[in-house]
Coordinates of C-alpha atoms in Angstrom, one line a residue:
Chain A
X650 CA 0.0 0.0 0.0
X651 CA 1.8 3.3 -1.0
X652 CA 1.9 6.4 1.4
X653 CA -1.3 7.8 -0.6
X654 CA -3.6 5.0 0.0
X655 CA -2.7 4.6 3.5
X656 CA -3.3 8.4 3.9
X657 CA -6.9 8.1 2.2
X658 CA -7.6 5.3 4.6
X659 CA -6.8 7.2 7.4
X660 CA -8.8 9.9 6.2
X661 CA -12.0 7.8 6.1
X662 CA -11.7 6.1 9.1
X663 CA -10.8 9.4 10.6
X664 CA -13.9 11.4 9.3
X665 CA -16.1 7.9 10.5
X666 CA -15.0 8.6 13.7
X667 CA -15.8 12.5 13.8
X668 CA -19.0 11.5 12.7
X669 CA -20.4 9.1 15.1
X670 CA -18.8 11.3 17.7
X671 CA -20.3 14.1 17.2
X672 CA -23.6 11.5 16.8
X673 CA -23.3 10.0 20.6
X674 CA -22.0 13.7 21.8
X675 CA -25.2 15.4 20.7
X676 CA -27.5 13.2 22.6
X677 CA -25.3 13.1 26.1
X678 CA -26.9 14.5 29.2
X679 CA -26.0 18.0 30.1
X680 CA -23.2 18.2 32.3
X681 CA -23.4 17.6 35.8
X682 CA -27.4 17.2 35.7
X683 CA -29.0 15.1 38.3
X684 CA -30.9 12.9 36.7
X685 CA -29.2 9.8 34.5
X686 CA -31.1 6.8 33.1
X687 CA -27.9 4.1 34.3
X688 CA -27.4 6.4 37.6
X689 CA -30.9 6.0 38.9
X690 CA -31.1 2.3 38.0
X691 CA -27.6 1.4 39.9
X692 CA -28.7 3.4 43.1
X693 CA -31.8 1.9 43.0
X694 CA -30.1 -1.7 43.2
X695 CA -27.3 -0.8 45.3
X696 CA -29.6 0.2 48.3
X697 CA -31.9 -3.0 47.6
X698 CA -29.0 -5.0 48.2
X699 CA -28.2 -2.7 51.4
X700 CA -24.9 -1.4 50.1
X701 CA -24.5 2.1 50.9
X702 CA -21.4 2.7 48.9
X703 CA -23.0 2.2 45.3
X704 CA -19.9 2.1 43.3
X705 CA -18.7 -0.8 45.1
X706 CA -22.1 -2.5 44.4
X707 CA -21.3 -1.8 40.6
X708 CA -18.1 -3.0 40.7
X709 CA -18.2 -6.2 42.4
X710 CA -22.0 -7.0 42.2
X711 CA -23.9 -4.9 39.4
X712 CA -21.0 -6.2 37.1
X713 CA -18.7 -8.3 38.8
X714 CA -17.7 -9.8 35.8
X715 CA -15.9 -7.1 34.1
X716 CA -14.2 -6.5 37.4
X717 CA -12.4 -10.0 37.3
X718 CA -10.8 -9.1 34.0
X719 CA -9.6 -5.7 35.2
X720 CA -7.8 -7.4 38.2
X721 CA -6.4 -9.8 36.0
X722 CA -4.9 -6.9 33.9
X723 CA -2.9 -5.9 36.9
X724 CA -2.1 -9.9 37.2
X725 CA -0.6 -10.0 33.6
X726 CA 1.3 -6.7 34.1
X727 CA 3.0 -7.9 37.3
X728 CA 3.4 -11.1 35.7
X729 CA 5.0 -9.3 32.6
X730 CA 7.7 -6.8 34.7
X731 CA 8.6 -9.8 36.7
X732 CA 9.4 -11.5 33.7
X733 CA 11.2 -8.3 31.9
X734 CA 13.1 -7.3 35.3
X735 CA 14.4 -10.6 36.2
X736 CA 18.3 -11.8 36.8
X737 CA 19.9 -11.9 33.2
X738 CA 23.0 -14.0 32.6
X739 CA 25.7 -11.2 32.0
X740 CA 23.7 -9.6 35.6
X741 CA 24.7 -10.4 39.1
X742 CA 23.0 -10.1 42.6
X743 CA 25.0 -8.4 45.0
X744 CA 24.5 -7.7 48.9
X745 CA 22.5 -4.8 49.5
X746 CA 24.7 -1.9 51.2
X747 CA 23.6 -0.6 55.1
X748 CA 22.1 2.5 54.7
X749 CA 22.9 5.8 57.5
X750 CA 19.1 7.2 57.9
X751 CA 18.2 10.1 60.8
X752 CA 16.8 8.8 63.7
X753 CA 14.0 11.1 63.8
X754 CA 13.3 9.6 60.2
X755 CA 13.5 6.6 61.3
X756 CA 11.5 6.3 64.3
X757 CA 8.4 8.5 62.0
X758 CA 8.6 5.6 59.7
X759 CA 8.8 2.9 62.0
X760 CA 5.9 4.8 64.0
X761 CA 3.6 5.9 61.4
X762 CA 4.0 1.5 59.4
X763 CA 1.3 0.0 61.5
X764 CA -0.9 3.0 61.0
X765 CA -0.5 3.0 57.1
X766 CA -1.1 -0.8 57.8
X767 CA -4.0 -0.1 59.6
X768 CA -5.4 2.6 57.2
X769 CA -5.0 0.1 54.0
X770 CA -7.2 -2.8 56.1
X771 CA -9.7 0.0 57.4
X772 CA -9.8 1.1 53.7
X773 CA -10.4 -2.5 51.9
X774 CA -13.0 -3.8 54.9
X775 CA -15.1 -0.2 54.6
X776 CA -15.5 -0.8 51.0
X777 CA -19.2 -1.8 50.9
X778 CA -19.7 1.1 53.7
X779 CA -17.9 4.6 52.5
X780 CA -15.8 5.2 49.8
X781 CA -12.4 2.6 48.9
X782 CA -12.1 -0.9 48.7
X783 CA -9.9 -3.6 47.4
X784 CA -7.9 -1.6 45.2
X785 CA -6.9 1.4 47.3
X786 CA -6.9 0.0 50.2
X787 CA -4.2 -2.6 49.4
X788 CA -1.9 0.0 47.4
X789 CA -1.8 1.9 50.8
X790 CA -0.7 -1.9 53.1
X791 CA 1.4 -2.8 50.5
X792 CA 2.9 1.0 50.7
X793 CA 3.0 0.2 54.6
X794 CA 5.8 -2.6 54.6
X795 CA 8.1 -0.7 52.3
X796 CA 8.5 2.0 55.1
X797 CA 10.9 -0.7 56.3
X798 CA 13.0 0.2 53.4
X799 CA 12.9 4.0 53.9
X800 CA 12.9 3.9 57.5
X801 CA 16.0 1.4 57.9
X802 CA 17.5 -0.2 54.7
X803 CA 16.8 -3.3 52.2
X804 CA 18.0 -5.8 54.3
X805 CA 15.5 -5.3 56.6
X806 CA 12.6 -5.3 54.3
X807 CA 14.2 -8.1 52.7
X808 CA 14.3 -10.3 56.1
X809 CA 10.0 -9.5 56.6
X810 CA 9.4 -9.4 53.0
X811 CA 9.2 -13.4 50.9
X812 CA 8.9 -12.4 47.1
X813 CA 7.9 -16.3 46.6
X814 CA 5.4 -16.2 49.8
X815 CA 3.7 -12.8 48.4
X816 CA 3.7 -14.4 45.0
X817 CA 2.0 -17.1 45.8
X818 CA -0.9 -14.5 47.8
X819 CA -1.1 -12.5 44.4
X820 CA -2.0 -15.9 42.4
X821 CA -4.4 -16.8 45.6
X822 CA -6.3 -13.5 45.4
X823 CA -6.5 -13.6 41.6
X824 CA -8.1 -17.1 41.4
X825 CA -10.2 -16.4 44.6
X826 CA -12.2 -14.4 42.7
X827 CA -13.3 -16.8 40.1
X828 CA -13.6 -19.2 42.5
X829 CA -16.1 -17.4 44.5
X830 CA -17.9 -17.3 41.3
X831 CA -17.7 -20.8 41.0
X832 CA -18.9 -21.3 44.2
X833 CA -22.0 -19.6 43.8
X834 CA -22.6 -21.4 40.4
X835 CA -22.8 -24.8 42.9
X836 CA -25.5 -23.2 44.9
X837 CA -27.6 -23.1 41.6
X838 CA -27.2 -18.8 40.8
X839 CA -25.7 -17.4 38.1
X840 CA -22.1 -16.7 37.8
X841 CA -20.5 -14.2 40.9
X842 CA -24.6 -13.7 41.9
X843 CA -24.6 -12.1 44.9
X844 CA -26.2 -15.0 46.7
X845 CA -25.3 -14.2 50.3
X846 CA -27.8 -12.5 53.4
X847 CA -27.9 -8.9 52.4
X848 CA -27.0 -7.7 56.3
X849 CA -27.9 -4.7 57.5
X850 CA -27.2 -1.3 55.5
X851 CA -24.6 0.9 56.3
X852 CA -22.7 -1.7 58.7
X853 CA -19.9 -3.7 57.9
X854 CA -21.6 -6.8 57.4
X855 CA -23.6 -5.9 54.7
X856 CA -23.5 -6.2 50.5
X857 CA -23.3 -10.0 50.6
X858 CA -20.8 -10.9 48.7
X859 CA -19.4 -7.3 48.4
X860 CA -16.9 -7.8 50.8
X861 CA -15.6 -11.1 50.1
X862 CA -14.7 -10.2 46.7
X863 CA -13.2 -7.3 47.9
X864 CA -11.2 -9.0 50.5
X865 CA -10.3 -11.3 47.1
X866 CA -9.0 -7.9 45.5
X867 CA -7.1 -6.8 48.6
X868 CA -5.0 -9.8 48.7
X869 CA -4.3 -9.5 45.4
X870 CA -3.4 -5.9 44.5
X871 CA -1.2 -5.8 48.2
X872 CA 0.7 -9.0 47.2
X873 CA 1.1 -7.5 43.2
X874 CA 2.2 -4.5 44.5
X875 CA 5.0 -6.0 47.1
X876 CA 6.4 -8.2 44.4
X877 CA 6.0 -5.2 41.3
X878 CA 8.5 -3.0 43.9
X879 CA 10.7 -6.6 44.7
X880 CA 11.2 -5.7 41.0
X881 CA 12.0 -2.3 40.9
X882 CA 13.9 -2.5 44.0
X883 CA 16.2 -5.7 43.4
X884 CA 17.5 -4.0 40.2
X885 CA 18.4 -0.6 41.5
X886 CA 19.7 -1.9 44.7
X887 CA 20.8 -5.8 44.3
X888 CA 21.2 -6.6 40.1
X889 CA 24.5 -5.1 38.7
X890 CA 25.5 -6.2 35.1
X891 CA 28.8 -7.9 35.5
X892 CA 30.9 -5.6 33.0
X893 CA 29.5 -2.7 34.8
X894 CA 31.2 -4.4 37.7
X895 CA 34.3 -5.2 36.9
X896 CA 34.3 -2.0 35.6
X897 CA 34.5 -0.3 39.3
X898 CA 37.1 -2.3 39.7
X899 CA 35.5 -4.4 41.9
X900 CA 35.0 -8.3 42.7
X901 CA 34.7 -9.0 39.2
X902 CA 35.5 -12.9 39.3
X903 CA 33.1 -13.9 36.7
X904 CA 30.9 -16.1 38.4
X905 CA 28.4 -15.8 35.9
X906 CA 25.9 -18.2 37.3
X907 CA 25.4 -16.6 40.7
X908 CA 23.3 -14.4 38.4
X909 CA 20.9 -17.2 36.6
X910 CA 18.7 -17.9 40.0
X911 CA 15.9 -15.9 38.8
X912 CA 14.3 -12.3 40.3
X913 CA 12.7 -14.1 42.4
Chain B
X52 CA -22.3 29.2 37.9
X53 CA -21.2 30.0 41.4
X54 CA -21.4 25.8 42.1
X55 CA -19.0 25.5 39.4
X56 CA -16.3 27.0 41.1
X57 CA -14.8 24.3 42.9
X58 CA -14.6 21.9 39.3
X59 CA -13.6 24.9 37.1
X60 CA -10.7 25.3 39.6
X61 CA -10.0 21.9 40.2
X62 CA -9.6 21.7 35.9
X63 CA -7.7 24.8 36.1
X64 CA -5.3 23.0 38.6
X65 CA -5.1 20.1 36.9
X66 CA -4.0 22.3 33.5
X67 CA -1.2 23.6 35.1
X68 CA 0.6 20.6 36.6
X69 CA -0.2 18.5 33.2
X70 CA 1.7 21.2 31.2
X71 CA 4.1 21.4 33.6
X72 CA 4.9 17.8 33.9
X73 CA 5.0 17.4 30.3
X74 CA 7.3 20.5 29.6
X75 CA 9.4 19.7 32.4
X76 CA 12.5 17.1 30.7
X77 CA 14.9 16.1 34.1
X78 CA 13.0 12.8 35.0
X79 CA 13.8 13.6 38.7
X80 CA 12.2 17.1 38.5
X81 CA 9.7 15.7 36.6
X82 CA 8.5 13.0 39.6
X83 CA 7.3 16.3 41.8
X84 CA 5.6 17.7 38.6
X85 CA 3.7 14.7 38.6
X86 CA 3.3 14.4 42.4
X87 CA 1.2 17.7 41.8
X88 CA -0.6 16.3 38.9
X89 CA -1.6 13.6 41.3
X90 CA -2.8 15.4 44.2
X91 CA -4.3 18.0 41.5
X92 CA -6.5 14.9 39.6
X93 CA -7.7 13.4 43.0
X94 CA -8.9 16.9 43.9
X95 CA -10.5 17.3 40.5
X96 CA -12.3 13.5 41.4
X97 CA -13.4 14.7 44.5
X98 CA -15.1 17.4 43.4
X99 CA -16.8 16.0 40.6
X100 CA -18.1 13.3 43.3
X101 CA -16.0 10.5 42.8
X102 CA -14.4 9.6 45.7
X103 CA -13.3 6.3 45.3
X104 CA -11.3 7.3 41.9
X105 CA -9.9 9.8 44.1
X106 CA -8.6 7.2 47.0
X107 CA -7.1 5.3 43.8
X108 CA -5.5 8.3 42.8
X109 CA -4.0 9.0 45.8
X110 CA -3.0 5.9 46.9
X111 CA -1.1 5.3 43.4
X112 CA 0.5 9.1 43.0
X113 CA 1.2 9.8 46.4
X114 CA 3.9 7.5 47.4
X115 CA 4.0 4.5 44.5
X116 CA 4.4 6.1 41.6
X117 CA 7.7 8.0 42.8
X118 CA 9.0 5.5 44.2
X119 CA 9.2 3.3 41.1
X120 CA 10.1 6.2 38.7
X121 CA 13.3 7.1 41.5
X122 CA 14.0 4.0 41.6
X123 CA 14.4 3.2 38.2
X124 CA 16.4 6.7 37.6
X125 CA 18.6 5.1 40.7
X126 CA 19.1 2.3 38.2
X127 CA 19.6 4.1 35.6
X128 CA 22.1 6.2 37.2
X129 CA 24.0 3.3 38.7
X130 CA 25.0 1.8 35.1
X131 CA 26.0 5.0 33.5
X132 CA 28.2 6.0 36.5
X133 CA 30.0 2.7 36.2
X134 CA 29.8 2.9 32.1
X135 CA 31.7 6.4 33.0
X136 CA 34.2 4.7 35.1
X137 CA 35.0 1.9 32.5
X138 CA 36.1 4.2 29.9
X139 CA 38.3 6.4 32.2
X140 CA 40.3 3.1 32.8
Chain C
X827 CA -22.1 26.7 47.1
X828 CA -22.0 27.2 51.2
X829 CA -18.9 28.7 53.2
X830 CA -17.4 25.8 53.1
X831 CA -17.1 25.3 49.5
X832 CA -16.0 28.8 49.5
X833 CA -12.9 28.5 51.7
X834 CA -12.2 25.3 50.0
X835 CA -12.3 27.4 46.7
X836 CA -9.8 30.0 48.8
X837 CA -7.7 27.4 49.7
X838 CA -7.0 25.9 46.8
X839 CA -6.3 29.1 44.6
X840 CA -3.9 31.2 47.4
X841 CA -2.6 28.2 48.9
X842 CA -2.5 24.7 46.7
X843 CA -2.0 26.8 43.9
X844 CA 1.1 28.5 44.4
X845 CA 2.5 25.6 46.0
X846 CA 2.0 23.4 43.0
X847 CA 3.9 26.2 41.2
X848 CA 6.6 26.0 43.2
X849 CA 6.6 22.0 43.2
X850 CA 6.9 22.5 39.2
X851 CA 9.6 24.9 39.5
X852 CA 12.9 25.6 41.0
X853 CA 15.8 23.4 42.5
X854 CA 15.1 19.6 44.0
X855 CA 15.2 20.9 47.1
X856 CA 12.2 23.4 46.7
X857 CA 10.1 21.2 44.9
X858 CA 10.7 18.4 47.9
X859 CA 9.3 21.3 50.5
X860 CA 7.0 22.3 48.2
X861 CA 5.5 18.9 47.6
X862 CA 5.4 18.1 51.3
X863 CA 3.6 21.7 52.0
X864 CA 1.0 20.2 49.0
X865 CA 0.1 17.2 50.2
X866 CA -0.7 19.0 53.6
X867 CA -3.0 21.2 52.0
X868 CA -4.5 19.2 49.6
X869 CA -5.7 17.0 52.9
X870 CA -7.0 20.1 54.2
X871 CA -9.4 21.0 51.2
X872 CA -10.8 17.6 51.1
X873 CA -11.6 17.8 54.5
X874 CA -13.3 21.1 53.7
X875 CA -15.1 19.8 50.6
X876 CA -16.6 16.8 52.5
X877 CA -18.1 19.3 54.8
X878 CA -19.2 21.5 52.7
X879 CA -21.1 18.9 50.7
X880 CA -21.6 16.8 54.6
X881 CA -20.6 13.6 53.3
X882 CA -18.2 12.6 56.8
X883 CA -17.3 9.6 54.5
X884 CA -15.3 11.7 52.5
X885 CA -12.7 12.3 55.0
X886 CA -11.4 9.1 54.3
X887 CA -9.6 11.0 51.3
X888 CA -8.1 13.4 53.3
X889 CA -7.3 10.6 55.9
X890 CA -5.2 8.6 52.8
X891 CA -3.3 11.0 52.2
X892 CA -2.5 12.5 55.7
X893 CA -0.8 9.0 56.2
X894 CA 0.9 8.9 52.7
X895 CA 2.0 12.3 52.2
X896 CA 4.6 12.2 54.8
X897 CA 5.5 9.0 53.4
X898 CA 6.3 9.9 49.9
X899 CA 8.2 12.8 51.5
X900 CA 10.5 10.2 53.3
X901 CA 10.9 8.5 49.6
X902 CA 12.1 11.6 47.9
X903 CA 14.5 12.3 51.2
X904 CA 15.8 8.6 51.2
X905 CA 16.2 8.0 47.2
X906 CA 17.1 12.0 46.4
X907 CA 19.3 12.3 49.3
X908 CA 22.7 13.2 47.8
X909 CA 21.4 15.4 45.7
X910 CA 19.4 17.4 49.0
X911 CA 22.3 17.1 51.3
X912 CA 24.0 19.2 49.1
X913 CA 21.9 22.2 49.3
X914 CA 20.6 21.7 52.2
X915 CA 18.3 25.4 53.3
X916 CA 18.7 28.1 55.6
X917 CA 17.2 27.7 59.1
X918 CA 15.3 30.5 58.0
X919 CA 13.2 28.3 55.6
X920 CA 12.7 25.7 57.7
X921 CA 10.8 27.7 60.1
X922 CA 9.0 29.4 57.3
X923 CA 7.7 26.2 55.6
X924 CA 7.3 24.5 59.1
X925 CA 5.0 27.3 60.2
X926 CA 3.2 27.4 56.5
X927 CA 2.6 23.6 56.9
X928 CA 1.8 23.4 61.0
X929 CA -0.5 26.8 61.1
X930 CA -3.6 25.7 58.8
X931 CA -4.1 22.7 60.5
X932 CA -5.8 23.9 63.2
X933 CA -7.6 27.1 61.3
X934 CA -9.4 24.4 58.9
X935 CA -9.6 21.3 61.5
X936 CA -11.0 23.2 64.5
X937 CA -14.2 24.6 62.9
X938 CA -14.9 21.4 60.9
X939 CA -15.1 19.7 64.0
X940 CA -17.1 22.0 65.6
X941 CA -19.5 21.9 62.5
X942 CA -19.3 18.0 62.3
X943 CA -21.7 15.8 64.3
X944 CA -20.2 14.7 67.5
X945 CA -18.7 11.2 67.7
X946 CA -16.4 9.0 65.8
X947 CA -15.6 12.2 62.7
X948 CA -15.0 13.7 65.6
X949 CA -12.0 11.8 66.2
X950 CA -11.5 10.9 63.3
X951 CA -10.9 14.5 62.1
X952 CA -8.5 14.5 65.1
X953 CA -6.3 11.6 63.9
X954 CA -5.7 13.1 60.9
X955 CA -5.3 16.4 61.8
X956 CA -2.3 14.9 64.3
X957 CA -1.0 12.8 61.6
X958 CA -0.7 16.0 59.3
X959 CA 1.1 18.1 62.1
X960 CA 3.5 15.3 63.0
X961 CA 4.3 14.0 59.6
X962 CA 4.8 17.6 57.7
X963 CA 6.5 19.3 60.6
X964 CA 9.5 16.2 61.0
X965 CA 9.4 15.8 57.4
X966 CA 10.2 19.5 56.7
X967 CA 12.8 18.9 59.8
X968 CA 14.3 16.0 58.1
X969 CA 14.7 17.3 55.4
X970 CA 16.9 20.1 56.9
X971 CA 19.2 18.2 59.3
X972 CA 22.4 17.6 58.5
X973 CA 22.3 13.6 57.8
X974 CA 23.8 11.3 59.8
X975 CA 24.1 13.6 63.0
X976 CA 22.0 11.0 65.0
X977 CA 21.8 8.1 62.5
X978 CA 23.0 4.6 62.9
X979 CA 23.4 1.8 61.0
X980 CA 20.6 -0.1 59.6

């Protein structure tokens, strides 16, 4: 296809696209009106199933399907930098360096872990209730344990933190999910229904299943998270390339294979 | 109009740490240019009543998203001070 | 739009604004400070905007960030810290940006809790007004010590 043609196709699908934009833009609600044919519809079933925060009720009841594919996006992304970022052969590992940090610093940090801890579980377990959930909530616990490596150094987050063990918790929360689903195709419902006792709005036990899957989620994005920075943190701190190495003028003895265990 | 306020600032804040993170070409200056776009998008969520986008926001920009882009400029770093060092050998 | 919104609106034009300016702008050091003063007063307005609009579940923004603010403060100090030790600021500017960050706490957390019903916002508010005092006022202090002074080995 020459440069022409190609242009000309362009142009079409271009001007195809203007088109039906400008089609679906003319008939949008105003902005910021109050009324919205989905909006009313969602509210309505998010308060019949007594759970007060509706968008979780979209998200892991209304249309819990799409959901499971979104966390497995984060899955396959994880799955893919692990699989970029890992030990190469001309790479080696070496022992992570002490680091000097201020004791004020460190005592903040040390202080203020549990209560970003505490925050991410309050976050995840009020998702049904008030705003968060799965998602934010685990960013913030998995943010928690890496105040280990800002308040003291690697090695210590290294000692509390099993790449392999939080691995394995980022594979359980992603197939928790569609197992729940399963689950509730064995009581006779349709795929991730939201089969169990409503409880009582505005509580924590209420939404059914709301906060199970969401508990599902938490695992998950906490454990992807913790094993994304493992990544990040292995090869600005731990992976040097070996002619890089010897290039300091350093222990360069060419043990190439010390290198080949894997990133994880 | 007046109810406006909050969102057409919100946008207006949002503008300015956008252009500012893209005109800005240091990757470490860049990270607080971002850090404000952040804060700047979960203020622009919140006020357009979506709290939860907001949280996501915040929990991403605030402390995760500058720690991997240090991180990798750490990296980064690392092999070209030690690419420097080769060739003064 | 109630008097909250308002000071929100006030808040976020002669204080977030300018200090997103300087977090765009200027030497690492300034945009570190800067960034930290942000995050304080970015809490602040979301704990203004949930009033305003009385949704006490809101706070739980403002809440998020009060405990991660300070935190990605400690990243840029721990990951950036050659570069800051090195232009480390006058005492003068501590104090200033100390002050800046410390002061609106209480102007914006008192009358929201006065305003809010009694009970667990109540304390709630409190937490996180305490968590933005403490974290911003020993970040800005880290940030301004010479390294090392105190520190041990990890």
């Amino acid at each position: 296809m020459s440069l022409r043609v190609r242009m000309v196709v362009l142009a079409v699908g271009l001007l195809g696209l203007a088109a039906m934009l400008v089609a679906a833009f003319r008939k949008l609600p105003g902005f910021g009106g109050s009324w919205h044919p989905y909006g009313q519809r969602a509210v309505e079933t998010a308060l019949g199933r007594h759970t007060s925060n509706v968008i979780a009720s979209i998200n892991f009841d209304q249309r819990a399907f799409d959901t499971m594919g979104e966390q497995a996006i984060l899955f396959g992304a994880v799955l893919g930098t692990v699989v970029i970022l890992r030990t190469t052969r001309d790479e080696r590992r070496v022992e992570p360096e002490p680091a000097r940090v201020p004791a004020p610093l460190r005592r903040y940090a040390l202080a203020v872990l549990p209560v970003t801890l505490l925050t991410g579980l309050y976050v995840v377990a009020h998702g049904q209730v008030s705003p968060g959930g799965g998602f934010q909530g685990g960013v913030v616990a998995a943010t928690a344990l890496h105040l280990l490596y800002i308040a003291v150094d690697y090695r210590a987050l290294q000692r509390v933190r099993s790449v392999p063990l939080f691995t394995l918790a980022d594979a359980a929360g992603e197939a928790g999910y569609p197992l729940l689903g399963l689950g509730v195709l064995m009581t006779g419902a349709s795929f991730l229904e939201n089969v169990l006792p409503y409880g009582t709005l505005g509580t924590l036990s209420s939404g059914g299943t709301v906060p199970v899957l969401n508990a599902a989620i938490g695992l998950e994005v906490a454990a992807a998270v913790v094993v994304l920075l493992a990544q990040f943190l292995d090869q600005a701190i731990v992976i040097e390339s070996e002619d890089g190495e010897q290039g300091a003028g350093s222990v360069g003895d060419g043990d190439g294979r010390r290198g080949e265990g894997g990133a994880a | 109009m007046a109810d406006d306020l909050p969102i057409v600032l919100a946008l207006l804040l949002v503008t300015v740490a956008g252009t500012a993170t893209v005109l800005t070409r240091d990757p470490v200056r860049q990270v607080f240019a971002l850090a404000g776009l952040g804060l700047a998008l979960a203020l622009l969520f919140a006020v357009l009543q979506a709290p939860d986008v907001a949280l996501s926001q915040l929990a991403v920009g605030t402390a995760l998203t500058p720690l991997m882009v240090l991180l990798s400029v750490r990296k980064v770093r690392r092999k070209a001070r030690s690419e420097r060092r080769e060739e003064h050998e | 739009m109630n008097g909250w919104l308002a000071a929100a609106c006030a808040l976020l034009l002669v204080g977030f604004l300018p200090t997103l300016l300087a977090m765009c702008t200027g030497s690492v050091r300034r945009r570190v400070l800067a960034q930290n003063l942000a995050t304080v007063l970015a809490a602040l307005a979301l704990l203004l905007l949930s009033q305003g609009w009385a949704r006490s579940s809101y706070t739980d923004m403002a809440l998020v960030l009060a405990v991660l603010g300070p935190v990605g403060t400690l990243i840029y100090e721990r990951l950036l810290g050659e570069e800051l030790r090195a232009d480390r600021p006058s005492r003068r500017v501590t104090r200033t940006m100390t002050v800046l960050s410390v002061a609106p706490v209480p102007v914006v957390v008192v009358p929201v809790c006065v305003a809010a019903t009694p009970g667990r916002t109540t304390l709630k508010l409190l937490f996180i007004a305490g968590l933005l005092v403490a974290g911003s006022a020993l970040c800005t202090r880290a940030l301004t010590t010479p390294p090392g002074g105190d520190g041990s080995h990890g």
